[in-house]
Amino acid sequence: MSKQIRALFFLLLLAGGVVFPTSAQDTSLRKGVELPFTIFITQDHTITIDSLLTKQFSFNPRESLQKKTTPSDIYWIKVDFKDELESLRQDSIWYLRHSSFDHASIYFLEDNSISEKKRGTFEFIDIKPSVLYSAGFAFDTASLIQGRYLYLKVKRTVFIDNLARWNITYGTKLQNDLLVSYYSNDDLGKLAPVYGFTGICLVMFILTLAFFLYSRRLEFLFYSLYVLFLVFYLTSDIYQLHEIFFGRVGLMSYGFFQASQIIINLFYILFIMYYLDSKNDYPKLHKALKLIVYILLFSIVLEVYFVLSSNFMANINLMNFERIVMTVFGLAGMVYLLIKTKDKLGYFIVIGSFFYMVGALALLFTQTRIYMVLGSSLEILIFACGLTYKIQQEYIEKLRFQKESLLFENKALRAQMNPHFIFNSLSSIQHLIISGKKEASIKYLNKFSLLMRNLLESSIETNVILTEEISLLEKYLELEALRFNKSFQYNISVAVGLDPDAVEVPALIVQPFVENAILHGLLKKSEGEKLLYIRFRKEDHFIICEIEDNGIGRQASEALESELKNSKKSRGIEVTEKRLQMVNKSEDVFFQIIDKTDALGKATGTLVIIKIGTE
């Protein structure tokens, strides 16, 4: 049950942070008295506390050793209370505190015999009320061996430690309670960056994972996994993740959290490969990145083997080798990108990697987590900007591509329409020449050449201002009027409130409807005036063009065409319909044809309403 409670506690911490009570006590009150101790170093596992007390072994002061630990060495520590005996008699219970060790046993007197209590992180299951400090070892004067000593047997297997950093103190119950039950301002100063870092990582993990699930882009997946393992590695002791996921600190949890250091770098490298698209944009860098990925994968396999075989020294050397490789490659990669970068994405990698590397190296040499937390926080914030920038650039590129695609498609459709218009005009000229109307054909040719020149001038642009479109329509109508002996009248008007010089429309977008009105409506009318009205007005974000004629109407026209077996849909209308569809992407209706009738239901012409988007 306690395991589930700790898991819930961890989730609560992640969800929003916990406010801890702060002690008003001075830091010095919480600090115990430092004790002198001597050390005997051996690799003999058969030495016991009894043999240690009965035989002569060389215990040396810590200061005289000046050496670093190795996983194969056993360290016997003799803590001497000779100068503290008088102080010890002033209280009934005291608490011994010592540096953290992977394996540790403390030996003391209990009921006139020597007892052992496990105190190592790999052995001592301590439900810590504090996320920073373990409870001290309770003892009194009767616990001292030979009236003045306590003995510790310790091993350091996880990493190489410096003996000079070891520290042993003792204090009162009040001092112990102040440490494990309350938080000083200094403690909160240590915890605040960690909780802030956790919050940053949680937000970044959720966002990048959500982006991956939405877009299936692997760079988001790899970055979310990188952030996840990073927060596990840097906060495992604060949130007691060893106990939550593995039940205790032990070989399995040690192996996992050691491997997580390599996994962090692995996901980071994979993220860089996909973020920069190194395969296409940086082929040389891509080869180096792939090599690093293989090295890291092989390192993970070796790390698992070394941990399972308890070859801790080999594992420490492996981790040091991995750090050297990543440091050298990181520096070389940053220099390469500074020189060869093709866009701003490379600078995000350089700046983010720089802060991450500085934090990692500071942690390695100072054993102070805050530097790594700050470096990683800056790196994550930088890449949050970098990922946002990349998404924005890809969105802009997508819009540009869509715009170009639309432009080319529009030009292609217009190119289909221009030959149709030219063919009809040449047919009209041919008709005039065959009919012997030389003067009319010359006028027609002159106007046709002028119209063609205007068309060629406007062919560079897909859109033209409304004034030019109206001018082209007027020239076309003049040609048609000449062709048919001015048998119809026309009028073009622009509503008040619409500035024809301020809006653009697709070139020749109206002409096919005008042509249909003339050929299929007006010219088939046998009696009465033949009138054509073309009106332009503004409505919201659209230009509305109305083409109204008083011809025979669609029904009668279709009946005549059916008799002539010529019911094929106009090519000009078909192409224009596609062009309108491209302009009015968000609209379902591009144009509307209304059959006009009188009170008796007799056809009186046709009204075409065209909707042209301006945005």
XYZ file of C-alpha atoms in Angstrom, residues 13 93 143 151 245 248 267 317 404 410 449 488 525 556:
14
model
C 4.397 16.764 -6.916
C 19.580 9.842 22.715
C 25.919 2.027 22.082
C 32.217 1.388 13.286
C 9.150 1.889 -9.808
C 13.700 -0.083 -3.409
C 17.026 10.221 -27.861
C 34.719 3.268 -17.116
C 2.016 28.445 -56.113
C -5.195 28.839 -62.530
C -5.692 42.750 -82.687
C -28.029 43.722 -79.632
C -34.524 35.874 -80.273
C -36.096 27.314 -75.355
